[in-house]
Short mmCIF file of N, CA and C in Angstrom, two decimals:
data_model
loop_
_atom_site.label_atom_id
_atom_site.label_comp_id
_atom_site.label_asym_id
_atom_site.label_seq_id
_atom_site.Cartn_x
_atom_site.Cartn_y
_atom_site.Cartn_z
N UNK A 189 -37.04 13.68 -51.22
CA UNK A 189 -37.15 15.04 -50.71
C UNK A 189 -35.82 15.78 -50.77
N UNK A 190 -35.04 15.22 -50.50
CA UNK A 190 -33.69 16.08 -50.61
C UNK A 190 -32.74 16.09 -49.18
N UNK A 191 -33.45 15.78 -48.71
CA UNK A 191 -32.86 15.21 -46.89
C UNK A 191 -32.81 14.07 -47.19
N UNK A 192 -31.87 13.36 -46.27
CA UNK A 192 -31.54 11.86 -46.33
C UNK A 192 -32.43 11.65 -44.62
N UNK A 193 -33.46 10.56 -44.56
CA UNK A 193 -33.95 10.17 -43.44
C UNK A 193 -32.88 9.59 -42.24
N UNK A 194 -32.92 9.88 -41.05
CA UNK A 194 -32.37 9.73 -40.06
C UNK A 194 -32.45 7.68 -40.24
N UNK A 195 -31.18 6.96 -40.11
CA UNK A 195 -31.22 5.43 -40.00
C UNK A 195 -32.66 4.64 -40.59
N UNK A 196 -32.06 5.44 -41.74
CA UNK A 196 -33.34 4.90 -43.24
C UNK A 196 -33.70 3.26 -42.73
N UNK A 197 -32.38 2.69 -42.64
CA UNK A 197 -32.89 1.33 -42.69
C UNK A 197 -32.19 0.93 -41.11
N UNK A 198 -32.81 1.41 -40.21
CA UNK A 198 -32.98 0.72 -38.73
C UNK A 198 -32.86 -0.79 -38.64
N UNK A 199 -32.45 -0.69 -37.42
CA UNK A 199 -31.85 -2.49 -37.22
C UNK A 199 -33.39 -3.14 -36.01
N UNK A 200 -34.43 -1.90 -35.86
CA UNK A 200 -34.92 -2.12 -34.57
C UNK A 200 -36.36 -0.71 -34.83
N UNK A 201 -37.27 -1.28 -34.70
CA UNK A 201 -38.39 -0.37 -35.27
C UNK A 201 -38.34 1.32 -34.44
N UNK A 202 -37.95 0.35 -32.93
CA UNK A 202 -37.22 1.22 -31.79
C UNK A 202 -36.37 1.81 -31.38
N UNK A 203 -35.66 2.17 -32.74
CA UNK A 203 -34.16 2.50 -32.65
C UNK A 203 -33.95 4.15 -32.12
N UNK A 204 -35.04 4.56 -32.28
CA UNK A 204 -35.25 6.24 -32.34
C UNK A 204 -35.81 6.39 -30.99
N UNK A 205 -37.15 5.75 -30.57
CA UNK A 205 -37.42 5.99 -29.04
C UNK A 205 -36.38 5.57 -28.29
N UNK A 206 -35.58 3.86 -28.79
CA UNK A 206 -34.49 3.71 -27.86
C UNK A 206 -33.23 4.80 -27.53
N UNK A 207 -32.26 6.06 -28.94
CA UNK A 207 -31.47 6.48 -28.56
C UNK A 207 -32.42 7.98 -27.93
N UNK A 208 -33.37 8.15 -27.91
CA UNK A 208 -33.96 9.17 -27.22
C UNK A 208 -34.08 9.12 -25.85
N UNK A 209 -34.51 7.90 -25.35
CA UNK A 209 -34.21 7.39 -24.24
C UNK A 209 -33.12 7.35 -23.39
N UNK A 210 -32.11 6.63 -24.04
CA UNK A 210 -30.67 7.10 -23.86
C UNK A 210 -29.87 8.12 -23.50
N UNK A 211 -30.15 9.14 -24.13
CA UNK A 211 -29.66 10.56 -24.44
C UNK A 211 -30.70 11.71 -23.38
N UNK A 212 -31.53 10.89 -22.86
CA UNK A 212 -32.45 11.86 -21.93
C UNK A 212 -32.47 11.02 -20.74
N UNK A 213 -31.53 10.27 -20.66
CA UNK A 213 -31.37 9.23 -19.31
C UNK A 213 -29.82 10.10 -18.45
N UNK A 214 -29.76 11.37 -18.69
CA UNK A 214 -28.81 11.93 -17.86
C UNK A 214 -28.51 12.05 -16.64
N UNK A 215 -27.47 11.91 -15.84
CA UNK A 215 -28.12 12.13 -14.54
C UNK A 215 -26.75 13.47 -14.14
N UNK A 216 -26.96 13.44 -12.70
CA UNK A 216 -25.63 14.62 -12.48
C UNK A 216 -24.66 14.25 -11.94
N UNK A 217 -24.11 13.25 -12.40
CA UNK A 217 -22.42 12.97 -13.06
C UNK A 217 -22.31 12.76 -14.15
N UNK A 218 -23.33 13.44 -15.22
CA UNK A 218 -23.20 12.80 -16.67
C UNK A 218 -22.43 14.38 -17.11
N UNK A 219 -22.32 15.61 -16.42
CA UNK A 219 -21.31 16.71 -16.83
C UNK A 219 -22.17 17.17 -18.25
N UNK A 220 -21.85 18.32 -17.80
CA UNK A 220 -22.48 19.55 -18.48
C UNK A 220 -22.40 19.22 -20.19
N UNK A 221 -21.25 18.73 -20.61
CA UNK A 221 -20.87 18.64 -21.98
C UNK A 221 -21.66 17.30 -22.64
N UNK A 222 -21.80 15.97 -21.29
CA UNK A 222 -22.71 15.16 -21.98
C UNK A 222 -24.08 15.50 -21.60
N UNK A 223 -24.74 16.10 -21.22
CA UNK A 223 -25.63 16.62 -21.21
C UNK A 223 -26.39 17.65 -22.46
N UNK A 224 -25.26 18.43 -22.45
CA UNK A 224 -25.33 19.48 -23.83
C UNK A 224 -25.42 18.17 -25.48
N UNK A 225 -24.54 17.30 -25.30
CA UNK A 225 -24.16 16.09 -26.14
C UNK A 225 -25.86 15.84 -26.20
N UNK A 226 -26.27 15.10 -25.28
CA UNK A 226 -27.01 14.30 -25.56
C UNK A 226 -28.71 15.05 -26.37
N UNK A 227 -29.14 16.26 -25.35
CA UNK A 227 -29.81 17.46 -25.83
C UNK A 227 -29.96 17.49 -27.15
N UNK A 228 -28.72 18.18 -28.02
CA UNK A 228 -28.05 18.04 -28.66
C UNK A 228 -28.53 17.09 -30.02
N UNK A 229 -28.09 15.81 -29.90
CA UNK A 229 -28.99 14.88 -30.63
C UNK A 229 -30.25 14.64 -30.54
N UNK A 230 -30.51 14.61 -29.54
CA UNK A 230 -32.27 14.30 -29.47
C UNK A 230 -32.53 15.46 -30.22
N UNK A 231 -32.46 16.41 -30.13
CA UNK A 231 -33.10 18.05 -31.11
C UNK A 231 -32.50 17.65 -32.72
N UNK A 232 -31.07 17.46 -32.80
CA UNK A 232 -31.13 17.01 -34.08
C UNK A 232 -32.01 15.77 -34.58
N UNK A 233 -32.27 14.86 -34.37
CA UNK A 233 -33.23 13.68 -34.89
C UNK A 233 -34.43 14.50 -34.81
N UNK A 234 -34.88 15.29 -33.79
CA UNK A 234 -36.45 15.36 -34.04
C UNK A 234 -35.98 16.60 -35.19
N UNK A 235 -35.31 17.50 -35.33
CA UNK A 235 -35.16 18.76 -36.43
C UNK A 235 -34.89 17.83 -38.20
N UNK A 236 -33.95 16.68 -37.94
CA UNK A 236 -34.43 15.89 -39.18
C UNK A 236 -35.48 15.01 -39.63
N UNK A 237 -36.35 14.83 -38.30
CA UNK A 237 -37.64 14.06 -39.20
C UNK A 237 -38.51 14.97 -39.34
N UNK A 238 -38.67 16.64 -38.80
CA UNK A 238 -39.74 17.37 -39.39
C UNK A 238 -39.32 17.96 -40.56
N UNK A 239 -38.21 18.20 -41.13
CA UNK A 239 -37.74 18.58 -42.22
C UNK A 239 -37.93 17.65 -43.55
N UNK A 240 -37.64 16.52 -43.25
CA UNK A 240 -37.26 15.19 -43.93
C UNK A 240 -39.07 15.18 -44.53
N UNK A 241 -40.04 15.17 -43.02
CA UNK A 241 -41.19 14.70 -43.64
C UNK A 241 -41.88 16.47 -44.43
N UNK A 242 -40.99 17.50 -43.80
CA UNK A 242 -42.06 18.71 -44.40
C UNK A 242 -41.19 18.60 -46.17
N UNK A 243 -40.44 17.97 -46.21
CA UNK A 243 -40.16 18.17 -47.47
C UNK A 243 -40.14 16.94 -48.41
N UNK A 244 -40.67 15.85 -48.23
CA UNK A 244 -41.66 14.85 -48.68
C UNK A 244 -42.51 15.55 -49.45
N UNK A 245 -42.92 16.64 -48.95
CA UNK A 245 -44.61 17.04 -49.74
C UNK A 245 -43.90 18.06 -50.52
N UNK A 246 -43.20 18.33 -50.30
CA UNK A 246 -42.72 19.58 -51.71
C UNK A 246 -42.43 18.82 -53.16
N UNK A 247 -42.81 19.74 -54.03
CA UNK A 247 -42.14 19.19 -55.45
C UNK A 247 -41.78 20.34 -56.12
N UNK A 248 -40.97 20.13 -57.05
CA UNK A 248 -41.15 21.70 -57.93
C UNK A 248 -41.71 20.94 -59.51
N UNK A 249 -42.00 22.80 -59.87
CA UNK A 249 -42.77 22.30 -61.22
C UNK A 249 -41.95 22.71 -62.54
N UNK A 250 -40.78 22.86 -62.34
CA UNK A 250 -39.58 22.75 -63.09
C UNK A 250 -38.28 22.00 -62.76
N UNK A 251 -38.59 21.45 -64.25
CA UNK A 251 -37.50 20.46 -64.57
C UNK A 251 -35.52 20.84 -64.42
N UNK A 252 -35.56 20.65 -63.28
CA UNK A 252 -33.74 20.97 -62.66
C UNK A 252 -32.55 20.09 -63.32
N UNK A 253 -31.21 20.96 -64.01
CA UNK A 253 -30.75 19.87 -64.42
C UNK A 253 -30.21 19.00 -63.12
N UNK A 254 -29.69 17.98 -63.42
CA UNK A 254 -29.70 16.77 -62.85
C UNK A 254 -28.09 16.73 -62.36
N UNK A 255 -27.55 18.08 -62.55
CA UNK A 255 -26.07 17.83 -61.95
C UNK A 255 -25.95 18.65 -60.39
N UNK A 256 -24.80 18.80 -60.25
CA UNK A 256 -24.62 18.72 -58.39
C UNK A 256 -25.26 20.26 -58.14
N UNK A 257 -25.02 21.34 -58.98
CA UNK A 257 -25.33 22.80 -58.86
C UNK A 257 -27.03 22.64 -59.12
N UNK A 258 -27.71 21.82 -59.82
CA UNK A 258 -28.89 21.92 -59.96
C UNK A 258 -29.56 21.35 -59.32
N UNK A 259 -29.19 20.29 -58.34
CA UNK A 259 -29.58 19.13 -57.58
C UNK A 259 -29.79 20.15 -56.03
N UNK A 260 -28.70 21.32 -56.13
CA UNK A 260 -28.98 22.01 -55.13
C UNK A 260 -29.61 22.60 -55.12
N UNK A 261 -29.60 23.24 -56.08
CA UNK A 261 -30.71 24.70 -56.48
C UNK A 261 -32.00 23.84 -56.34
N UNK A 262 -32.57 23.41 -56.58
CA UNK A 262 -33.99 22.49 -56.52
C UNK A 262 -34.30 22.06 -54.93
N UNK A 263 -33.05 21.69 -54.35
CA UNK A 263 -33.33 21.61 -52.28
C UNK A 263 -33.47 23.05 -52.42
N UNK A 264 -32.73 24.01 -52.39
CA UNK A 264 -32.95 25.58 -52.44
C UNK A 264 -34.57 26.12 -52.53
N UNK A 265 -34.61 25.47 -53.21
CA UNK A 265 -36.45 26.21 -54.10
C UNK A 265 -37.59 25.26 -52.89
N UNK A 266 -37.20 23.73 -53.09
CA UNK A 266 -38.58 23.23 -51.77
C UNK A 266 -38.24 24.21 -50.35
N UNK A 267 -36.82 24.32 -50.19
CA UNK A 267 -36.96 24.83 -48.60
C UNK A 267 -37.65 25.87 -48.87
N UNK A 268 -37.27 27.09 -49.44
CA UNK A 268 -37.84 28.57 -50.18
C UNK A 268 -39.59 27.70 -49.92
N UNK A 269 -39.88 26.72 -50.56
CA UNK A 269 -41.46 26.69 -50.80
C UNK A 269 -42.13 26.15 -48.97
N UNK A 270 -41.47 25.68 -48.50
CA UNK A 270 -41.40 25.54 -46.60
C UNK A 270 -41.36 26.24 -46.20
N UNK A 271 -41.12 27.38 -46.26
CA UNK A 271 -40.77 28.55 -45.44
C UNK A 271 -42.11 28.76 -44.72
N UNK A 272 -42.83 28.65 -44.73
CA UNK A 272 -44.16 28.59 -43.83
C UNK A 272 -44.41 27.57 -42.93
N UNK A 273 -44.09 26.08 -43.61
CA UNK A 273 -44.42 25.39 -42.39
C UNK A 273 -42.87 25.14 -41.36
N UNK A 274 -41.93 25.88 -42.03
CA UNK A 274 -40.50 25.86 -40.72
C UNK A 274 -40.93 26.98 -40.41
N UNK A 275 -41.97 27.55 -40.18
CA UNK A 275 -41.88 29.42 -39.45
C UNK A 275 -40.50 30.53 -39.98
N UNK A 276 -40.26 30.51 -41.18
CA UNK A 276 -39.02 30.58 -41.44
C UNK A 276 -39.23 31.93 -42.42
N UNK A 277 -38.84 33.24 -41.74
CA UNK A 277 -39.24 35.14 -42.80
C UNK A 277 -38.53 35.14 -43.42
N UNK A 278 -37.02 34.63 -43.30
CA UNK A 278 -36.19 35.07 -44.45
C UNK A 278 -34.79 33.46 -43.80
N UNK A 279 -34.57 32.99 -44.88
CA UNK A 279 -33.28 32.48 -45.08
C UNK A 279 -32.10 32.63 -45.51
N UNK A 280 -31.21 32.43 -45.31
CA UNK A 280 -29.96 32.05 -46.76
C UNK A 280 -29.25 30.47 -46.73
N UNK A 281 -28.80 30.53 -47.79
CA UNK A 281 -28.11 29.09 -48.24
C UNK A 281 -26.99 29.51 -49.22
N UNK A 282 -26.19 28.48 -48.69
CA UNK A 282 -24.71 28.38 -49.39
C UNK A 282 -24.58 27.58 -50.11
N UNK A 283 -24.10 27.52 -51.63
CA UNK A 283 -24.08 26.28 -52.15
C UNK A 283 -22.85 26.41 -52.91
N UNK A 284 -22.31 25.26 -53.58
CA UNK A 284 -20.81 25.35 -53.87
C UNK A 284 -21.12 24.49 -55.23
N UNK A 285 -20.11 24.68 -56.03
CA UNK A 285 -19.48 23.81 -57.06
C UNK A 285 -18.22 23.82 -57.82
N UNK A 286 -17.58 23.01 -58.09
CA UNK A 286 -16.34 22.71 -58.39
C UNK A 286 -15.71 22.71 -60.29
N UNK A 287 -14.57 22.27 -60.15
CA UNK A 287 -14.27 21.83 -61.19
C UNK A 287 -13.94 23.34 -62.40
N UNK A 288 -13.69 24.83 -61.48
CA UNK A 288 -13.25 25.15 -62.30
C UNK A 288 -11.92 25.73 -62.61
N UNK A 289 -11.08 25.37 -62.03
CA UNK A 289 -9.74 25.27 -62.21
C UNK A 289 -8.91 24.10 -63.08
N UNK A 290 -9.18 24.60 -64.11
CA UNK A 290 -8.85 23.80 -65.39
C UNK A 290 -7.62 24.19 -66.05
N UNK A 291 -6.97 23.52 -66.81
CA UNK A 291 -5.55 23.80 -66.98
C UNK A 291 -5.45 23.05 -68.46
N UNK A 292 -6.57 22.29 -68.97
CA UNK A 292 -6.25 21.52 -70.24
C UNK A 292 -8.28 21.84 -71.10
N UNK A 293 -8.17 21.69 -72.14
CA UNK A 293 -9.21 21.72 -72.81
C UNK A 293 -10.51 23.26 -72.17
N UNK A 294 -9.94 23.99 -71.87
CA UNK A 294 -10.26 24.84 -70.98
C UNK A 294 -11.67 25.29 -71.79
N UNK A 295 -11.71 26.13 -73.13
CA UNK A 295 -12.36 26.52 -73.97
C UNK A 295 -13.54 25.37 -73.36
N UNK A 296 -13.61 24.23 -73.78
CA UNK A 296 -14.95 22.96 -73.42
C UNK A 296 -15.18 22.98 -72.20
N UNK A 297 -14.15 22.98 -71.38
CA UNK A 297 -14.29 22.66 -70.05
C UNK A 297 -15.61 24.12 -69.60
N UNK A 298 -14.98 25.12 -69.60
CA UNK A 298 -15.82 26.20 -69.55
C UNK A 298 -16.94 26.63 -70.05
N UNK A 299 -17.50 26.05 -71.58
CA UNK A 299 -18.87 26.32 -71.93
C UNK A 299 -19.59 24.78 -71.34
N UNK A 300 -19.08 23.75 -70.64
CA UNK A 300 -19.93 23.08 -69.99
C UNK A 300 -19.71 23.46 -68.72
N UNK A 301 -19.03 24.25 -68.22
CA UNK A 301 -19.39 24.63 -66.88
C UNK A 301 -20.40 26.14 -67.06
N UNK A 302 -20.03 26.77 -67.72
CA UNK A 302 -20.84 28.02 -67.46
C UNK A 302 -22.80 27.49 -68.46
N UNK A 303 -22.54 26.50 -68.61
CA UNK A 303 -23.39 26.27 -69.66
C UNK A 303 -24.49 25.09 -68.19
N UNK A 304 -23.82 24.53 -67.50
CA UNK A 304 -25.08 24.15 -66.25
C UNK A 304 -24.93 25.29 -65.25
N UNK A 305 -24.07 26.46 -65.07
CA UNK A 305 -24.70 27.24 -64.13
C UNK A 305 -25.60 28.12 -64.73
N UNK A 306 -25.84 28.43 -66.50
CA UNK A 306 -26.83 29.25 -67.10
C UNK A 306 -28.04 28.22 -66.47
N UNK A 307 -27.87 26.96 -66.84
CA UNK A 307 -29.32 26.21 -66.73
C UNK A 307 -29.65 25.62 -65.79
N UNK A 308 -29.03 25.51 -64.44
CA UNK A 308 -29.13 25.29 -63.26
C UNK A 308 -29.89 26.73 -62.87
N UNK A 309 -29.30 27.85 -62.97
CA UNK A 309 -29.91 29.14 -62.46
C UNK A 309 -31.22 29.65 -63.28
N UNK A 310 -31.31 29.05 -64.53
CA UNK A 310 -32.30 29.36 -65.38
C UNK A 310 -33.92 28.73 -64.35
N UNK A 311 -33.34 27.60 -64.60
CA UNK A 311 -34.86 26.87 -63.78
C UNK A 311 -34.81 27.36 -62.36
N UNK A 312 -33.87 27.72 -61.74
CA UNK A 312 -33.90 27.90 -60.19
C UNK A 312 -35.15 29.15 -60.11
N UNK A 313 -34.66 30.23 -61.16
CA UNK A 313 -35.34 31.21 -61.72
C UNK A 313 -36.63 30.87 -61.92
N UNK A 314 -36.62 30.18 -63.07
CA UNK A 314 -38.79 29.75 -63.25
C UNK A 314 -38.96 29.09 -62.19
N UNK A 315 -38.82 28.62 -61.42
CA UNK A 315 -39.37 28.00 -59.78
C UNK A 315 -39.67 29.13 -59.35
N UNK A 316 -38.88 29.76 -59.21
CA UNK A 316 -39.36 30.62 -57.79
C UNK A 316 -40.60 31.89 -58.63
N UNK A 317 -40.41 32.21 -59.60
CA UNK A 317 -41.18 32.94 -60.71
C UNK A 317 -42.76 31.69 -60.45
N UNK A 318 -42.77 30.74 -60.12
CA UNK A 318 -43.92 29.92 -60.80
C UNK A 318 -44.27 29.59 -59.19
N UNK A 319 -43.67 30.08 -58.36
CA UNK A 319 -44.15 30.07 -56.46
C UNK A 319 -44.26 31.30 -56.09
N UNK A 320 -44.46 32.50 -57.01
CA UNK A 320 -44.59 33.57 -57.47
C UNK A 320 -43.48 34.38 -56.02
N UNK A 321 -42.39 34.00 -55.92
CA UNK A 321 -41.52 34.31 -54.69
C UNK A 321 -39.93 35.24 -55.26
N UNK A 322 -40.74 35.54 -56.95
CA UNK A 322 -38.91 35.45 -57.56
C UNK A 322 -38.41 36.98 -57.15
N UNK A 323 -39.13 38.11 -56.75
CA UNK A 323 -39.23 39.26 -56.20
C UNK A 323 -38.70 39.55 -55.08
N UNK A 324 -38.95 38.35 -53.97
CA UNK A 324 -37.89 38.30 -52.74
C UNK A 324 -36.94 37.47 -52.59
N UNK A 325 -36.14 36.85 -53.68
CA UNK A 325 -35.19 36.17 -53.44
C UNK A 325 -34.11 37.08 -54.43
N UNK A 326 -33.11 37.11 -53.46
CA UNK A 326 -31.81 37.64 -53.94
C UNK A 326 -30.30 36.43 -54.13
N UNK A 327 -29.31 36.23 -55.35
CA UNK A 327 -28.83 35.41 -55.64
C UNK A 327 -27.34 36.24 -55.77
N UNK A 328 -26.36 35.97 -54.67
CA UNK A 328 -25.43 36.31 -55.12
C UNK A 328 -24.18 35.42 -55.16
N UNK A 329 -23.32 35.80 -56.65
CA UNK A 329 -22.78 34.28 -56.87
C UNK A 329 -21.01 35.30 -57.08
N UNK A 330 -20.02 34.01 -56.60
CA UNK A 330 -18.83 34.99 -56.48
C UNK A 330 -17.96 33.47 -56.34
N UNK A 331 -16.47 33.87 -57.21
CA UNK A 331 -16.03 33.26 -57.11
C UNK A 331 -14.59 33.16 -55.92
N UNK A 332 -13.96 31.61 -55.83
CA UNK A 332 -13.67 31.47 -54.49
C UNK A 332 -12.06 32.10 -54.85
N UNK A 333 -11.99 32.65 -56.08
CA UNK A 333 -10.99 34.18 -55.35
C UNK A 333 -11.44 35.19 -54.94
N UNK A 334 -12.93 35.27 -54.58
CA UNK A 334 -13.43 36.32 -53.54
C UNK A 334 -14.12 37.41 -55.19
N UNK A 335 -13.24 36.97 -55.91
CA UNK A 335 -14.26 37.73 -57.29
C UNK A 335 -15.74 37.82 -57.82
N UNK A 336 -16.25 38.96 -58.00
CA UNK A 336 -18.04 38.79 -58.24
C UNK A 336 -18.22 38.49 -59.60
N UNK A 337 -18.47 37.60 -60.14
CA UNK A 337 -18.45 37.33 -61.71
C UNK A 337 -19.63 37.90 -62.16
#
C-alpha cells in the first residue's frame, strides 16, 4: 500500500491492545504532557492502521516509474483515490527529490533527471485522468532556490 504497517512483525499478537492499554492507564500524577504523550500515540496507531488498511485496497491503473519521485507520485494518486473513505474535500502533499546539484557529467546527469520527472509526472497525469479527478488536481513544482521551473 504505501504505508509501512505499525510493528509489522510484533513480538506478541497483543502488542497493540497491550501499548493501548498502557498509554490510557494515566492517572493524575502522570502530568499534562504525559497525558498529551500518551493520547497522542494511541490516535497515531489507530490513524495508521485505518490508513495502512484503507490503502491496501487502492491500486492504480498506471504503470509508475519505479524511482523515488514516482514511487511518490503513485502514494499521491491512492491517497487522491481515498479521499472519500478519509472524509478528506481537498488535500495537499509535499514531495521532494534530489540529486540535482551536479557539478560533473551534468548534460547526462540532467536528461536522466528531467527525463523521470517527465515520466514520473506523465503517469501521475494518466492516473488521475483515468480516476477521472485530473480537473481538480493542481501540481505545483519549484525549485529549492525558491525558483518556478
Amino acid at each position: 500500500s504505501g504505508v509501512s504497517k505499525f510493528n509489522n512483525r510484533a513480538s506478541s499478537e497483543s502488542m497493540e491492545a497491550n501499548i493501548a492499554a498502557i498509554n490510557n492507564a494515566t492517572a493524575p500524577e502522570s502530568g499534562v504532557f504525559g497525558d498529551y504523550w500518551s493520547e497522542t500515540l494511541v490516535k497515531s496507531l489507530s490513524h495508521n492502521k485505518l490508513l495502512y488498511n484503507t490503502l491496501s485496497g487502492k491500486q492504480t491503473v498506471t504503470t509508475f516509474p519505479t524511482s523515488y519521485l514516482g514511487s511518490q507520485l503513485a502514494m499521491v494518486a491512492k491517497m487522491i483515490d481515498s479521499r472519500a473513505e478519509r472524509g478528506s474535500d481537498a488535500d495537499m502533499f509535499f514531495l521532494s527529490t534530489g540529486g540535482w546539484d551536479t557539478h560533473s557529467d551534468v548534460l547526462d546527469n540532467m536528461d536522466r533527471l528531467f527525463t523521470d520527472v517527465d515520466n514520473s509526472f506523465k503517469a501521475f497525469a494518466d492516473e488521475m485522468k483515468a480516476k477521472g479527478v485530473w480537473d481538480s488536481v493542481t501540481v505545483i513544482e519549484t525549485s529549492d532556490f525558491a525558483r518556478t521551473l
